[in-house]
Amino acid sequence: MAEGRPERERPWSYRLTGRRLNIACAVLLAVALVLGEAVFTAARGASVQPHIIALLLVGSASIAVLDRFPFATAAVVGPALPLYYIFGATDSWLPWFLLVAAVVLLASARRRAAADATLLISLAMFAVGELFDFQLWRALAIAAWMAVVLALGEIARSRNAYLREVEERAAEAERTREEEARRRATEERMRIARELHDVIAHNISLINVQAAAAGHRRDPEQAYAALDAIKETSKETLREVRATLGVLRQVDEDGGGGAPVDPAPTADRIGELVEAARKAGLDARLTVHGEPGRPPSAQVGLAAYRIVQEALANVRRHAGASSVRVAVGYAPGELAVEVADDGSGGAEPPAEGNGLRGMRERAAALGGRITAGPRPGGGFLVRAELPTGGADTTGD
């Protein structure tokens, strides 16, 4: 049992199994049978017979060990009932309690063979006795009572089997919930990691480029302009990092009712990324094709924004490009974004790092696809096609 985790409450009838129950039943039976035998013999004016008391005590004691030695219990309790009537001075019904307790407890403990053996031993000894002194009414009564005891044992066995199955299903359901919770937590951590990577990789690289430009410019006005761009970029970085980390603080002391975080960026803000790249010294241009007949979902818009953001960050860090073209295309049921630069993208596809891998994961999570590789005329091209959930229906 994990620390701090309460034990599942079991049905009382299921808890009433095991060694402690067997010992308790053995003690109660021993006391009840001895006292009952004393009362019955006194009522008939007879004396208590030590061998009958010993028989009842041994039979009761055997119940205490039925979980370890079920057939030993069957071998003791089975003959105890007929022997009581053979050697006892009274014909009371007390030993039937011993038989019922043994059969029911054996059946509940999934010792069905031992329970059946107990009844068969008793029946066999009664049958032998009837061979010497047959009485039809007595034989029928014994057979009927044996059938009743067998039915009680089967009821107890079936009920305990049902309760075990219920508990196993509950345990399996709990394990499934825990596994699902862990899976969702892992997916959420990966999503947050991608968000932080995209935000930091894009904006910090932009700050680095602007800081380098400010350091090399001799004109104070140009240096001040670069510093202003650094200020705006760092402010945007802090805002997005706070918004991303705010997801981790959704559940607070008042049940998650804290201050809302800023909305996630969407495809409408791709122009801001292009403008930031232009301020960083790139000849960056944005082209939009088509009109969004149905606004893409927040997840699709965020994925498009982050893919363009990561692609522009890669252009600044690796491509050595002077110009970059960003295209956003709206088509029925699809949103496409494309980032093409004129840098030194080589003839061979580059080794896939965290950036490209993150883009592919974002697109795949939405059922889209990514193509990334060198352009035939030089440079590098990243194109993402994301489904928007249906064709244009605005004209209906």
Short mmCIF file of C-alpha atoms in Angstrom, two decimals:
data_model
loop_
_atom_site.label_atom_id
_atom_site.label_comp_id
_atom_site.label_asym_id
_atom_site.label_seq_id
_atom_site.Cartn_x
_atom_site.Cartn_y
_atom_site.Cartn_z
CA MET A 1 0.00 0.00 0.00
CA ALA A 2 1.48 3.36 -1.06
CA GLU A 3 2.20 5.82 1.73
CA GLY A 4 -0.58 8.33 2.32
CA ARG A 5 -3.02 6.28 0.30
CA PRO A 6 -6.06 5.00 2.22
CA GLU A 7 -6.87 1.35 2.00
CA ARG A 8 -9.98 0.64 -0.03
CA GLU A 9 -12.92 -0.24 2.17
CA ARG A 10 -14.01 -3.78 1.52
CA PRO A 11 -17.51 -5.20 1.96
CA TRP A 12 -17.94 -6.63 5.44
CA SER A 13 -18.80 -10.06 4.09
CA TYR A 14 -15.54 -10.13 2.13
CA ARG A 15 -13.50 -9.02 5.13
CA LEU A 16 -15.01 -11.92 7.13
CA THR A 17 -12.62 -14.46 5.65
CA GLY A 18 -9.20 -15.60 6.61
CA ARG A 19 -7.46 -17.10 9.60
CA ARG A 20 -8.83 -14.70 12.20
CA LEU A 21 -12.38 -15.49 11.18
CA ASN A 22 -11.66 -19.23 11.32
CA ILE A 23 -10.19 -18.97 14.80
CA ALA A 24 -13.11 -16.83 15.98
CA CYS A 25 -15.63 -19.32 14.56
CA ALA A 26 -13.75 -22.22 16.16
CA VAL A 27 -13.83 -20.59 19.59
CA LEU A 28 -17.49 -19.61 19.34
CA LEU A 29 -18.48 -23.05 18.11
CA ALA A 30 -16.55 -24.79 20.86
CA VAL A 31 -18.23 -22.69 23.55
CA ALA A 32 -21.69 -22.96 22.01
CA LEU A 33 -21.49 -26.72 21.38
CA VAL A 34 -20.15 -27.57 24.84
CA LEU A 35 -22.73 -25.39 26.60
CA GLY A 36 -25.51 -26.68 24.35
CA GLU A 37 -24.53 -30.28 24.95
CA ALA A 38 -24.51 -29.66 28.69
CA VAL A 39 -27.99 -28.12 28.52
CA PHE A 40 -29.43 -30.93 26.39
CA THR A 41 -28.00 -33.71 28.55
CA ALA A 42 -29.21 -31.99 31.74
CA ALA A 43 -32.68 -31.59 30.26
CA ARG A 44 -32.80 -35.32 29.56
CA GLY A 45 -31.48 -36.24 32.98
CA ALA A 46 -28.26 -37.68 31.56
CA SER A 47 -24.69 -36.92 32.45
CA VAL A 48 -22.24 -35.14 30.21
CA GLN A 49 -20.13 -37.60 28.23
CA PRO A 50 -16.44 -36.62 28.05
CA HIS A 51 -15.87 -38.36 24.73
CA ILE A 52 -18.73 -36.40 23.12
CA ILE A 53 -17.33 -33.14 24.50
CA ALA A 54 -13.90 -34.10 23.15
CA LEU A 55 -15.45 -34.89 19.76
CA LEU A 56 -17.10 -31.47 19.58
CA LEU A 57 -13.96 -29.69 20.73
CA VAL A 58 -11.71 -31.46 18.22
CA GLY A 59 -14.19 -30.73 15.43
CA SER A 60 -14.31 -27.06 16.41
CA ALA A 61 -10.52 -26.85 16.66
CA SER A 62 -10.12 -28.24 13.15
CA ILE A 63 -12.00 -25.23 11.75
CA ALA A 64 -9.27 -22.93 13.07
CA VAL A 65 -6.75 -24.47 10.66
CA LEU A 66 -8.94 -25.00 7.58
CA ASP A 67 -7.05 -22.34 5.62
CA ARG A 68 -3.82 -24.35 5.94
CA PHE A 69 -5.14 -27.90 6.21
CA PRO A 70 -8.56 -27.95 4.52
CA PHE A 71 -8.68 -31.73 4.07
CA ALA A 72 -7.69 -32.24 7.70
CA THR A 73 -10.80 -30.24 8.62
CA ALA A 74 -12.85 -32.37 6.23
CA ALA A 75 -11.43 -35.57 7.76
CA VAL A 76 -12.34 -34.41 11.30
CA VAL A 77 -15.68 -32.62 10.79
CA GLY A 78 -17.03 -35.12 8.25
CA PRO A 79 -17.11 -38.08 10.68
CA ALA A 80 -17.97 -35.91 13.70
CA LEU A 81 -21.66 -35.64 12.81
CA PRO A 82 -22.43 -39.37 12.39
CA LEU A 83 -20.16 -40.32 15.31
CA TYR A 84 -22.09 -37.94 17.56
CA TYR A 85 -25.34 -39.79 16.84
CA ILE A 86 -23.70 -43.20 17.17
CA PHE A 87 -22.00 -42.65 20.53
CA GLY A 88 -23.97 -39.73 22.04
CA ALA A 89 -26.69 -40.00 24.63
CA THR A 90 -28.83 -37.33 22.99
CA ASP A 91 -29.98 -36.76 19.43
CA SER A 92 -29.66 -32.96 19.37
CA TRP A 93 -29.08 -30.91 16.25
CA LEU A 94 -25.97 -29.20 17.69
CA PRO A 95 -23.35 -30.98 15.51
CA TRP A 96 -25.12 -29.77 12.37
CA PHE A 97 -23.84 -26.28 13.24
CA LEU A 98 -20.33 -27.69 13.13
CA LEU A 99 -20.91 -29.20 9.68
CA VAL A 100 -22.53 -26.04 8.29
CA ALA A 101 -19.71 -23.82 9.60
CA ALA A 102 -17.01 -26.08 8.13
CA VAL A 103 -18.65 -26.37 4.69
CA VAL A 104 -19.46 -22.65 4.39
CA LEU A 105 -16.00 -21.53 5.50
CA LEU A 106 -14.26 -24.02 3.23
CA ALA A 107 -16.37 -22.94 0.26
CA SER A 108 -15.76 -19.25 1.04
CA ALA A 109 -12.00 -19.90 1.14
CA ARG A 110 -12.20 -21.48 -2.34
CA ARG A 111 -11.65 -24.95 -0.90
CA ARG A 112 -14.54 -26.47 -2.77
CA ALA A 113 -13.04 -29.96 -2.95
CA ALA A 114 -12.54 -30.04 0.83
CA ALA A 115 -16.10 -28.81 1.42
CA ASP A 116 -17.50 -31.53 -0.84
CA ALA A 117 -15.26 -34.10 0.86
CA THR A 118 -16.70 -33.11 4.25
CA LEU A 119 -20.24 -33.80 3.04
CA LEU A 120 -19.27 -37.03 1.26
CA ILE A 121 -17.57 -38.41 4.37
CA SER A 122 -20.64 -37.68 6.49
CA LEU A 123 -22.98 -39.16 3.88
CA ALA A 124 -20.83 -42.28 3.51
CA MET A 125 -20.82 -42.93 7.26
CA PHE A 126 -24.58 -42.33 7.49
CA ALA A 127 -25.09 -44.73 4.58
CA VAL A 128 -23.08 -47.42 6.36
CA GLY A 129 -25.17 -46.90 9.48
CA GLU A 130 -28.40 -47.20 7.50
CA LEU A 131 -27.29 -50.58 6.22
CA PHE A 132 -27.59 -51.95 9.74
CA ASP A 133 -30.70 -50.03 10.83
CA PHE A 134 -32.50 -48.54 7.84
CA GLN A 135 -35.28 -46.03 8.42
CA LEU A 136 -36.65 -44.29 5.34
CA TRP A 137 -37.71 -41.05 7.05
CA ARG A 138 -34.31 -40.70 8.67
CA ALA A 139 -32.44 -41.38 5.42
CA LEU A 140 -34.54 -38.83 3.54
CA ALA A 141 -34.10 -36.24 6.31
CA ILE A 142 -30.32 -36.69 6.30
CA ALA A 143 -30.17 -36.43 2.50
CA ALA A 144 -32.36 -33.29 2.55
CA TRP A 145 -30.24 -31.61 5.22
CA MET A 146 -27.07 -32.50 3.38
CA ALA A 147 -28.48 -30.88 0.24
CA VAL A 148 -29.29 -27.75 2.25
CA VAL A 149 -25.75 -27.61 3.65
CA LEU A 150 -24.31 -28.10 0.14
CA ALA A 151 -26.51 -25.26 -1.17
CA LEU A 152 -25.34 -22.97 1.65
CA GLY A 153 -21.73 -23.73 0.78
CA GLU A 154 -22.31 -22.97 -2.90
CA ILE A 155 -24.05 -19.69 -2.05
CA ALA A 156 -21.13 -18.66 0.15
CA ARG A 157 -18.60 -19.64 -2.52
CA SER A 158 -20.45 -17.78 -5.29
CA ARG A 159 -20.88 -14.65 -3.21
CA ASN A 160 -17.23 -14.50 -2.21
CA ALA A 161 -16.17 -15.15 -5.79
CA TYR A 162 -18.40 -12.26 -6.90
CA LEU A 163 -16.96 -9.94 -4.24
CA ARG A 164 -13.42 -10.88 -5.22
CA GLU A 165 -14.20 -10.13 -8.85
CA VAL A 166 -15.73 -6.77 -7.90
CA GLU A 167 -12.63 -5.85 -5.93
CA GLU A 168 -10.31 -6.95 -8.72
CA ARG A 169 -12.27 -4.84 -11.20
CA ALA A 170 -12.13 -1.87 -8.85
CA ALA A 171 -8.37 -2.33 -8.43
CA GLU A 172 -7.93 -2.61 -12.20
CA ALA A 173 -10.04 0.51 -12.74
CA GLU A 174 -7.92 2.39 -10.23
CA ARG A 175 -4.71 1.25 -11.93
CA THR A 176 -6.14 2.32 -15.28
CA ARG A 177 -7.04 5.76 -13.89
CA GLU A 178 -3.56 6.18 -12.46
CA GLU A 179 -1.94 5.15 -15.74
CA GLU A 180 -4.19 7.55 -17.67
CA ALA A 181 -3.35 10.35 -15.23
CA ARG A 182 0.37 9.66 -15.62
CA ARG A 183 0.02 9.58 -19.41
CA ARG A 184 -1.81 12.91 -19.44
CA ALA A 185 0.72 14.43 -17.07
CA THR A 186 3.54 13.28 -19.36
CA GLU A 187 1.81 14.72 -22.42
CA GLU A 188 1.23 18.01 -20.60
CA ARG A 189 4.89 18.21 -19.56
CA MET A 190 5.96 17.57 -23.15
CA ARG A 191 3.55 20.23 -24.40
CA ILE A 192 4.88 22.77 -21.90
CA ALA A 193 8.45 21.83 -22.78
CA ARG A 194 7.70 22.44 -26.46
CA GLU A 195 6.11 25.80 -25.63
CA LEU A 196 9.10 26.89 -23.57
CA HIS A 197 11.53 25.69 -26.22
CA ASP A 198 9.73 27.58 -28.96
CA VAL A 199 9.40 30.77 -26.95
CA ILE A 200 12.95 30.80 -25.62
CA ALA A 201 14.65 29.57 -28.80
CA HIS A 202 12.90 32.19 -30.92
CA ASN A 203 13.02 35.24 -28.68
CA ILE A 204 16.40 34.68 -27.05
CA SER A 205 18.03 34.13 -30.45
CA LEU A 206 16.33 37.32 -31.62
CA ILE A 207 17.68 39.20 -28.59
CA ASN A 208 21.13 37.79 -29.31
CA VAL A 209 21.05 39.02 -32.90
CA GLN A 210 19.83 42.46 -31.86
CA ALA A 211 22.41 42.74 -29.09
CA ALA A 212 25.19 41.81 -31.51
CA ALA A 213 23.91 44.41 -33.97
CA ALA A 214 23.79 47.06 -31.25
CA GLY A 215 27.38 46.25 -30.27
CA HIS A 216 28.68 46.66 -33.82
CA ARG A 217 26.77 49.79 -34.78
CA ARG A 218 28.59 53.05 -34.31
CA ASP A 219 25.55 55.21 -34.86
CA PRO A 220 23.95 55.86 -31.44
CA GLU A 221 20.48 56.17 -32.99
CA GLN A 222 20.75 52.74 -34.57
CA ALA A 223 22.11 51.27 -31.34
CA TYR A 224 19.22 52.78 -29.40
CA ALA A 225 16.78 51.33 -31.92
CA ALA A 226 18.35 47.89 -31.45
CA LEU A 227 18.12 48.27 -27.68
CA ASP A 228 14.45 49.23 -27.97
CA ALA A 229 13.87 46.10 -30.04
CA ILE A 230 15.66 44.05 -27.36
CA LYS A 231 13.41 45.59 -24.73
CA GLU A 232 10.24 44.74 -26.67
CA THR A 233 11.42 41.24 -27.45
CA SER A 234 12.41 40.50 -23.85
CA LYS A 235 9.06 41.85 -22.68
CA GLU A 236 7.26 39.54 -25.11
CA THR A 237 9.43 36.63 -23.99
CA LEU A 238 8.60 37.20 -20.34
CA ARG A 239 4.90 37.49 -21.15
CA GLU A 240 4.84 34.20 -23.05
CA VAL A 241 6.92 32.37 -20.44
CA ARG A 242 4.56 33.56 -17.71
CA ALA A 243 1.57 32.45 -19.75
CA THR A 244 3.11 29.02 -20.34
CA LEU A 245 4.17 28.50 -16.74
CA GLY A 246 0.76 29.70 -15.62
CA VAL A 247 -0.61 26.37 -16.80
CA LEU A 248 1.28 24.76 -13.92
CA ARG A 249 -0.49 27.01 -11.43
CA GLN A 250 -4.07 26.52 -12.59
CA VAL A 251 -5.03 24.71 -9.38
CA ASP A 252 -4.39 26.99 -6.42
CA GLU A 253 -5.78 27.33 -2.90
CA ASP A 254 -9.19 28.48 -4.07
CA GLY A 255 -9.66 25.51 -6.40
CA GLY A 256 -8.13 26.88 -9.59
CA GLY A 257 -9.89 30.23 -9.62
CA GLY A 258 -6.77 32.34 -9.88
CA ALA A 259 -6.09 35.07 -12.35
CA PRO A 260 -6.45 33.89 -15.93
CA VAL A 261 -3.35 33.65 -18.08
CA ASP A 262 -2.94 35.43 -21.38
CA PRO A 263 -4.51 33.75 -24.39
CA ALA A 264 -2.23 31.53 -26.43
CA PRO A 265 -0.94 33.03 -29.70
CA THR A 266 -2.71 32.05 -32.92
CA ALA A 267 -2.08 32.19 -36.66
CA ASP A 268 -3.33 35.80 -36.71
CA ARG A 269 -0.15 36.85 -34.88
CA ILE A 270 2.31 35.36 -37.37
CA GLY A 271 2.75 38.87 -38.72
CA GLU A 272 4.31 39.87 -35.39
CA LEU A 273 6.95 37.17 -35.85
CA VAL A 274 7.74 38.46 -39.32
CA GLU A 275 7.99 42.01 -38.02
CA ALA A 276 10.36 40.92 -35.26
CA ALA A 277 12.55 39.13 -37.81
CA ARG A 278 12.57 42.28 -39.93
CA LYS A 279 13.72 44.34 -36.95
CA ALA A 280 16.48 41.80 -36.38
CA GLY A 281 17.93 42.65 -39.79
CA LEU A 282 16.32 40.08 -42.07
CA ASP A 283 14.47 40.97 -45.23
CA ALA A 284 11.30 39.25 -43.96
CA ARG A 285 7.99 39.33 -45.82
CA LEU A 286 4.60 37.78 -45.13
CA THR A 287 2.12 36.60 -47.73
CA VAL A 288 -1.40 35.43 -46.93
CA HIS A 289 -3.38 33.36 -49.43
CA GLY A 290 -7.09 32.80 -49.15
CA GLU A 291 -9.46 33.68 -46.36
CA PRO A 292 -10.28 31.60 -43.27
CA GLY A 293 -13.89 30.72 -43.96
CA ARG A 294 -14.02 29.03 -40.57
CA PRO A 295 -11.53 30.24 -37.94
CA PRO A 296 -9.09 27.43 -37.09
CA SER A 297 -9.23 26.02 -33.60
CA ALA A 298 -6.97 27.39 -30.89
CA GLN A 299 -4.77 24.27 -31.08
CA VAL A 300 -4.31 24.61 -34.86
CA GLY A 301 -3.62 28.33 -34.62
CA LEU A 302 -1.08 27.83 -31.84
CA ALA A 303 0.66 25.05 -33.76
CA ALA A 304 0.93 27.22 -36.87
CA TYR A 305 2.32 30.12 -34.83
CA ARG A 306 4.89 27.96 -33.05
CA ILE A 307 6.02 26.24 -36.25
CA VAL A 308 6.67 29.59 -37.93
CA GLN A 309 8.34 30.87 -34.77
CA GLU A 310 10.71 27.90 -34.61
CA ALA A 311 11.43 28.04 -38.33
CA LEU A 312 12.37 31.75 -38.11
CA ALA A 313 14.57 31.05 -35.09
CA ASN A 314 16.39 28.36 -37.10
CA VAL A 315 16.84 30.79 -39.99
CA ARG A 316 18.55 33.32 -37.71
CA ARG A 317 20.68 30.74 -35.89
CA HIS A 318 21.76 28.34 -38.64
CA ALA A 319 20.91 29.52 -42.14
CA GLY A 320 23.03 32.64 -42.54
CA ALA A 321 20.19 34.01 -44.66
CA SER A 322 19.56 37.62 -45.69
CA SER A 323 15.90 37.19 -46.59
CA VAL A 324 13.03 34.97 -45.58
CA ARG A 325 9.52 34.58 -46.97
CA VAL A 326 6.62 33.46 -44.81
CA ALA A 327 3.39 32.33 -46.42
CA VAL A 328 0.08 31.53 -44.74
CA GLY A 329 -2.51 29.75 -46.84
CA TYR A 330 -6.15 29.13 -45.98
CA ALA A 331 -7.98 26.39 -47.86
CA PRO A 332 -11.17 24.46 -47.12
CA GLY A 333 -10.34 22.19 -44.19
CA GLU A 334 -6.65 23.12 -44.09
CA LEU A 335 -4.26 25.78 -42.84
CA ALA A 336 -0.79 25.78 -44.45
CA VAL A 337 2.25 27.78 -43.34
CA GLU A 338 5.54 28.01 -45.20
CA VAL A 339 8.91 29.52 -44.29
CA ALA A 340 11.53 29.77 -47.04
CA ASP A 341 14.96 31.43 -46.75
CA ASP A 342 17.91 32.07 -49.09
CA GLY A 343 20.56 30.84 -46.67
CA SER A 344 23.16 28.12 -46.95
CA GLY A 345 20.80 25.22 -46.51
CA GLY A 346 22.99 22.62 -48.26
CA ALA A 347 21.90 19.89 -50.62
CA GLU A 348 21.33 17.26 -47.94
CA PRO A 349 18.59 17.27 -45.32
CA PRO A 350 19.97 18.42 -41.97
CA ALA A 351 20.18 16.24 -38.87
CA GLU A 352 16.86 16.56 -37.09
CA GLY A 353 17.16 18.35 -33.74
CA ASN A 354 14.68 19.36 -31.08
CA GLY A 355 13.30 22.17 -33.22
CA LEU A 356 12.29 20.09 -36.24
CA ARG A 357 11.22 17.24 -33.99
CA GLY A 358 8.98 19.58 -32.04
CA MET A 359 7.40 20.87 -35.27
CA ARG A 360 6.68 17.33 -36.43
CA GLU A 361 5.16 16.41 -33.07
CA ARG A 362 2.90 19.46 -33.15
CA ALA A 363 1.69 18.69 -36.65
CA ALA A 364 1.27 14.96 -36.01
CA ALA A 365 -0.75 15.62 -32.84
CA LEU A 366 -3.33 17.46 -34.97
CA GLY A 367 -3.27 15.00 -37.88
CA GLY A 368 -1.15 17.27 -40.07
CA ARG A 369 2.23 16.88 -41.74
CA ILE A 370 5.54 18.71 -42.01
CA THR A 371 8.04 18.82 -44.87
CA ALA A 372 11.43 20.37 -44.25
CA GLY A 373 14.54 20.35 -46.42
CA PRO A 374 16.80 22.24 -48.81
CA ARG A 375 15.23 24.20 -51.68
CA PRO A 376 16.28 23.39 -55.25
CA GLY A 377 17.58 26.91 -55.89
CA GLY A 378 19.31 27.23 -52.52
CA GLY A 379 18.10 27.96 -49.06
CA PHE A 380 15.80 25.97 -46.83
CA LEU A 381 12.04 25.39 -46.83
CA VAL A 382 9.69 24.40 -44.00
CA ARG A 383 6.06 23.73 -44.88
CA ALA A 384 3.31 22.59 -42.52
CA GLU A 385 -0.20 21.54 -43.49
CA LEU A 386 -2.67 21.40 -40.62
CA PRO A 387 -6.29 20.23 -40.83
CA THR A 388 -8.84 22.73 -39.52
CA GLY A 389 -11.68 20.31 -38.96
CA GLY A 390 -13.82 20.63 -42.08
CA ALA A 391 -14.49 22.44 -45.30
CA ASP A 392 -15.67 25.99 -45.56
CA THR A 393 -19.30 26.29 -44.64
CA THR A 394 -19.74 30.02 -44.54
CA GLY A 395 -21.52 30.10 -47.82
CA ASP A 396 -24.25 27.72 -46.78
#
